[in-house]
Every structure is written in C-alpha cells, then in structure tokens.
Tab-separated table of C-alpha atoms and ligand atoms in Angstrom:
chain	number	residue	atom	x	y	z
A	1	MET	CA	28.833	31.718	1.317
A	2	PRO	CA	26.541	29.848	3.554
A	3	ASP	CA	23.496	31.802	4.646
A	4	PHE	CA	23.851	31.090	8.395
A	5	ALA	CA	26.758	30.597	10.700
A	6	ALA	CA	27.844	26.900	10.446
A	7	PRO	CA	26.515	26.081	14.200
A	8	VAL	CA	23.263	27.599	13.364
A	9	SER	CA	22.997	25.729	10.055
A	10	ARG	CA	23.705	22.481	12.028
A	11	LEU	CA	20.982	23.174	14.479
A	12	ILE	CA	18.510	23.935	11.629
A	13	ASP	CA	19.451	20.615	10.082
A	14	GLU	CA	18.796	18.704	13.312
A	15	LEU	CA	15.502	20.514	13.998
A	16	LYS	CA	14.443	19.502	10.474
A	17	ARG	CA	14.712	15.903	11.165
A	18	LEU	CA	11.945	16.103	13.607
A	19	PRO	CA	8.411	15.176	12.280
A	20	GLY	CA	6.386	17.988	11.150
A	21	ILE	CA	9.238	20.463	11.053
A	22	GLY	CA	10.084	22.019	7.697
A	23	GLN	CA	12.899	24.395	6.757
A	24	LYS	CA	11.009	27.578	7.727
A	25	THR	CA	9.864	26.236	11.156
A	26	ALA	CA	13.334	24.987	11.693
A	27	GLN	CA	14.741	28.385	11.099
A	28	ARG	CA	12.309	30.080	13.314
A	29	LEU	CA	13.032	27.615	16.094
A	30	ALA	CA	16.811	27.921	15.736
A	31	PHE	CA	16.623	31.733	15.872
A	32	HIS	CA	14.292	31.648	18.771
A	33	LEU	CA	16.836	29.514	20.574
A	34	MET	CA	19.598	31.869	19.826
A	35	ARG	CA	17.634	34.723	21.050
A	36	VAL	CA	16.403	33.369	24.485
A	37	ASP	CA	18.327	33.175	27.612
A	38	GLY	CA	21.036	30.820	27.359
A	39	GLU	CA	20.042	28.773	30.325
A	40	GLU	CA	16.499	28.302	28.672
A	41	ALA	CA	18.052	27.178	25.433
A	42	LEU	CA	20.227	24.704	27.331
A	43	ALA	CA	17.264	23.408	29.395
A	44	LEU	CA	15.844	21.924	26.098
A	45	ALA	CA	19.230	20.268	25.347
A	46	GLU	CA	19.297	18.926	28.971
A	47	ALA	CA	15.639	17.787	28.787
A	48	ILE	CA	16.354	15.732	25.614
A	49	ARG	CA	19.479	14.207	27.198
A	50	GLY	CA	17.839	13.393	30.429
A	51	ALA	CA	14.747	11.808	28.551
A	52	ARG	CA	16.962	9.853	26.372
A	53	GLU	CA	19.096	8.521	29.183
A	54	SER	CA	16.326	7.581	31.622
A	55	VAL	CA	13.385	6.567	29.257
A	56	HIS	CA	13.153	3.118	27.645
A	57	ALA	CA	10.397	0.666	26.480
A	58	CYS	CA	8.693	-1.056	29.433
A	59	PRO	CA	9.875	-4.701	29.157
A	60	VAL	CA	6.355	-6.061	29.662
A	61	CYS	CA	4.069	-3.673	27.475
A	62	GLY	CA	6.529	-1.533	25.399
A	63	ASN	CA	5.273	1.764	26.696
A	64	LEU	CA	7.929	4.448	27.250
A	65	THR	CA	8.907	4.461	31.002
A	66	ASP	CA	11.549	5.481	33.192
A	67	VAL	CA	10.587	2.611	35.849
A	68	ASP	CA	10.507	-1.022	35.466
A	69	PRO	CA	7.647	-2.082	34.912
A	70	CYS	CA	5.844	1.072	33.713
A	71	LEU	CA	3.170	2.609	35.955
A	72	TYR	CA	0.323	0.826	34.030
A	73	CYS	CA	1.895	-2.672	34.289
A	74	GLY	CA	2.992	-2.108	37.861
A	75	GLY	CA	-0.051	0.011	38.851
A	76	PRO	CA	-2.016	-1.804	41.759
A	77	GLY	CA	-5.406	-0.369	40.842
A	78	ARG	CA	-5.265	-1.629	37.053
A	79	ASN	CA	-7.694	-4.052	35.780
A	80	ARG	CA	-5.555	-6.994	34.553
A	81	LYS	CA	-8.171	-8.762	32.600
A	82	THR	CA	-8.052	-6.314	29.745
A	83	ILE	CA	-5.169	-5.256	27.350
A	84	CYS	CA	-5.649	-2.340	25.008
A	85	VAL	CA	-3.187	-2.744	22.007
A	86	VAL	CA	-2.036	0.549	20.481
A	87	GLU	CA	0.588	1.522	17.778
A	88	GLU	CA	2.595	4.135	19.704
A	89	ALA	CA	3.033	4.901	23.347
A	90	THR	CA	1.519	8.307	22.795
A	91	ASN	CA	-1.810	6.681	21.987
A	92	ILE	CA	-1.886	5.590	25.620
A	93	LEU	CA	-2.372	9.232	26.731
A	94	SER	CA	-5.370	9.521	24.388
A	95	ILE	CA	-7.023	6.761	26.094
A	96	GLU	CA	-6.009	7.707	29.629
A	97	LYS	CA	-7.498	11.089	28.995
A	98	THR	CA	-10.867	9.632	28.891
A	99	ARG	CA	-10.506	8.356	32.423
A	100	GLN	CA	-12.755	5.521	31.630
A	101	TYR	CA	-10.289	2.701	30.892
A	102	GLY	CA	-8.456	1.191	33.735
A	103	GLY	CA	-6.906	-1.795	32.145
A	104	LEU	CA	-3.391	-2.589	30.828
A	105	TYR	CA	-1.812	-1.674	27.421
A	106	HIS	CA	0.398	-3.088	24.827
A	107	VAL	CA	2.432	-1.024	22.429
A	108	LEU	CA	2.990	-2.412	19.035
A	109	GLY	CA	5.603	0.053	17.906
A	110	GLY	CA	3.904	0.768	14.595
A	111	ALA	CA	1.427	-0.989	12.259
A	112	LEU	CA	1.763	-3.635	9.572
A	113	SER	CA	2.779	-2.295	6.307
A	114	PRO	CA	3.588	-4.622	3.459
A	115	LEU	CA	4.512	-1.678	1.015
A	116	GLY	CA	6.714	-0.047	3.937
A	117	GLY	CA	8.389	-3.344	4.616
A	118	ILE	CA	6.871	-3.632	8.230
A	119	GLY	CA	5.846	-7.277	8.780
A	120	PRO	CA	4.621	-8.758	11.997
A	121	GLU	CA	8.067	-9.678	13.049
A	122	LYS	CA	9.063	-6.044	13.198
A	123	LEU	CA	6.137	-5.299	15.734
A	124	ASN	CA	5.923	-6.154	19.439
A	125	ILE	CA	3.617	-9.055	18.978
A	126	LYS	CA	5.526	-11.882	20.452
A	127	SER	CA	5.529	-10.320	23.826
A	128	LEU	CA	1.727	-9.802	23.577
A	129	LEU	CA	1.287	-13.570	23.007
A	130	GLU	CA	3.456	-14.216	26.045
A	131	ARG	CA	1.272	-12.151	28.139
A	132	LEU	CA	-1.814	-13.957	27.122
A	133	LYS	CA	-0.290	-17.252	28.167
A	134	SER	CA	-1.078	-16.645	31.980
A	135	GLY	CA	-4.908	-16.980	31.066
A	136	ILE	CA	-5.660	-13.931	33.232
A	137	VAL	CA	-6.502	-11.665	30.209
A	138	GLU	CA	-10.104	-12.069	29.086
A	139	GLU	CA	-10.297	-9.206	26.531
A	140	VAL	CA	-7.901	-7.585	23.975
A	141	ILE	CA	-9.106	-4.173	22.706
A	142	ILE	CA	-7.365	-3.387	19.429
A	143	ALA	CA	-7.001	0.454	19.275
A	144	THR	CA	-4.616	0.812	16.274
A	145	ASN	CA	-5.370	3.829	14.129
A	146	PRO	CA	-8.151	3.875	11.757
A	147	THR	CA	-5.896	3.727	8.702
A	148	VAL	CA	-5.174	1.012	6.131
A	149	GLU	CA	-2.289	-0.175	8.041
A	150	GLY	CA	-4.097	0.040	11.408
A	151	GLU	CA	-7.141	-2.003	10.041
A	152	ALA	CA	-4.799	-4.548	8.565
A	153	THR	CA	-2.946	-4.819	11.870
A	154	ALA	CA	-6.276	-5.173	13.725
A	155	MET	CA	-7.376	-8.005	11.383
A	156	TYR	CA	-4.048	-9.804	11.728
A	157	LEU	CA	-4.155	-9.724	15.494
A	158	SER	CA	-7.698	-10.803	15.612
A	159	LYS	CA	-6.954	-14.021	13.659
A	160	LEU	CA	-3.829	-14.603	15.789
A	161	LEU	CA	-5.491	-14.083	19.167
A	162	LYS	CA	-9.027	-15.470	18.816
A	163	PRO	CA	-7.837	-19.033	18.710
A	164	LEU	CA	-6.307	-18.626	22.237
A	165	GLY	CA	-9.758	-18.226	23.749
A	166	VAL	CA	-9.520	-14.427	24.333
A	167	ARG	CA	-12.325	-12.057	23.406
A	168	VAL	CA	-10.881	-9.643	20.685
A	169	THR	CA	-12.621	-6.320	20.142
A	170	ARG	CA	-11.928	-3.297	17.895
A	171	ILE	CA	-12.559	0.243	18.813
A	172	ALA	CA	-15.307	2.007	16.980
A	173	THR	CA	-14.397	4.283	14.088
A	174	GLY	CA	-15.817	7.264	15.899
A	175	VAL	CA	-12.306	8.406	15.182
A	176	PRO	CA	-12.440	9.633	11.579
A	177	VAL	CA	-11.197	7.092	9.108
A	178	GLY	CA	-7.529	7.888	8.044
A	179	SER	CA	-6.801	9.991	11.020
A	180	GLU	CA	-4.578	9.140	13.831
A	181	LEU	CA	-5.797	8.389	17.429
A	182	GLU	CA	-3.114	10.771	18.742
A	183	TYR	CA	-5.186	13.675	17.654
A	184	ALA	CA	-8.536	12.418	18.826
A	185	ASP	CA	-10.230	14.373	21.667
A	186	GLU	CA	-11.423	12.911	24.735
A	187	VAL	CA	-15.079	12.540	23.800
A	188	THR	CA	-14.183	10.900	20.429
A	189	MET	CA	-11.913	8.627	22.247
A	190	LEU	CA	-14.432	7.640	24.894
A	191	LYS	CA	-17.122	6.934	22.206
A	192	ALA	CA	-14.582	4.850	20.251
A	193	MET	CA	-13.902	2.766	23.354
A	194	GLU	CA	-17.426	2.465	24.398
A	195	GLY	CA	-18.640	1.455	20.930
A	196	ARG	CA	-16.039	-1.333	20.623
A	197	ARG	CA	-17.271	-4.269	18.691
A	198	GLU	CA	-16.334	-7.925	18.563
A	199	LEU	CA	-13.788	-8.818	15.934
B	201	ZN	ZN1	4.326	-1.683	30.814
C-alpha cells in the first residue's frame, strides 16, 4: 500500500525535482499545499504556468525576460561600454542590488566543466562575440562564480576576448572561494566589483 494518496505522491515527486528539495521538505510542502485555501494553492500553479509561458531568454544577453530585449539591453540609462558576464540570470540580481553597476549583462547559461561535459559550445559565448563586434564595448567584466568551473570559464573568456582589443577584468574574490555569487550579500558583491582586476 502506498504511503500517500496517489495525487499527493505525484506532487511530492514533482517537488523533489526542485533544487535543494529533499523527500522531507517535499512532503512538508505537499501537505502544506493540501491544507491551505484551494485558491492559494492554485495561485502557485498559475504563477508557474504564467512565468513559463511569458518568460524566455533575452535574444541579446540571455537574461530571463518577458519583454524583447530585456530591461537591461533595452534600458535607456544603461552604460553600453561595459558588459558584465555572469553564469546565470539570477546572478544579475546580486549585482543590481549593489546599485553601483549601470552597464549591460551577458548570461552564459552555466560554466565550463570538462568533467560535466560542458564545453564552450554549450555556453552562450557566440552571441557575446557578436555583441563585441560593434566596437562600442570597452570592458568585459567576468563575474562567473569563484569555483573551479567559474575560474576556468574566466580564463577561457579572457584568452578569447583580449585579442579583440577589449579590456577584460575579473571580479575580486571578496566572494568566498567555492561559493556562489547568488548568495553573496550586497557589500561583498560591491567589493568584488570594485576590486576587479585586469585579466
Ligand atoms: Zn538582454
């Protein structure tokens, strides 16, 4: 006999697929959703559907957006001479929170990982090269995570971009090594951006 009613088991299985959610948390969330007001539970389902249907990668920078181009690429007040390269769209929020960076972004969609089978062709690199062709961009700030993969990606990009005559910098490791930028607080992130060095 199954432990839970089949639909609840299915819900638990779906929740478990989410990052950071194990069996116990999935069960707690599932039972919570069964307990709350029906509309509240369905609002979550609707939010997932709505976000999935309207949000896509910005054709210019790869950021998640519901308008084309995204609010950074299309923003009138942004400094178009600087592009900050990040692994994931969520990293943009960490940098925006500092309120000091007013340039553009480029989302790679991950980091190089030879062991994980992620080579340069799997990352959003070609479109970055395209963006540099106009000659407007003067500096590319590489803000990949301070992990082995993030550092390897930074080195790879530096070798690729420097011959194009653009200044390539790497954020300082004010962010603890091995950690992810997503969890860096504003002050740490600000220091990392300010302390960036030439690659
Ligand atoms: Zn964009």
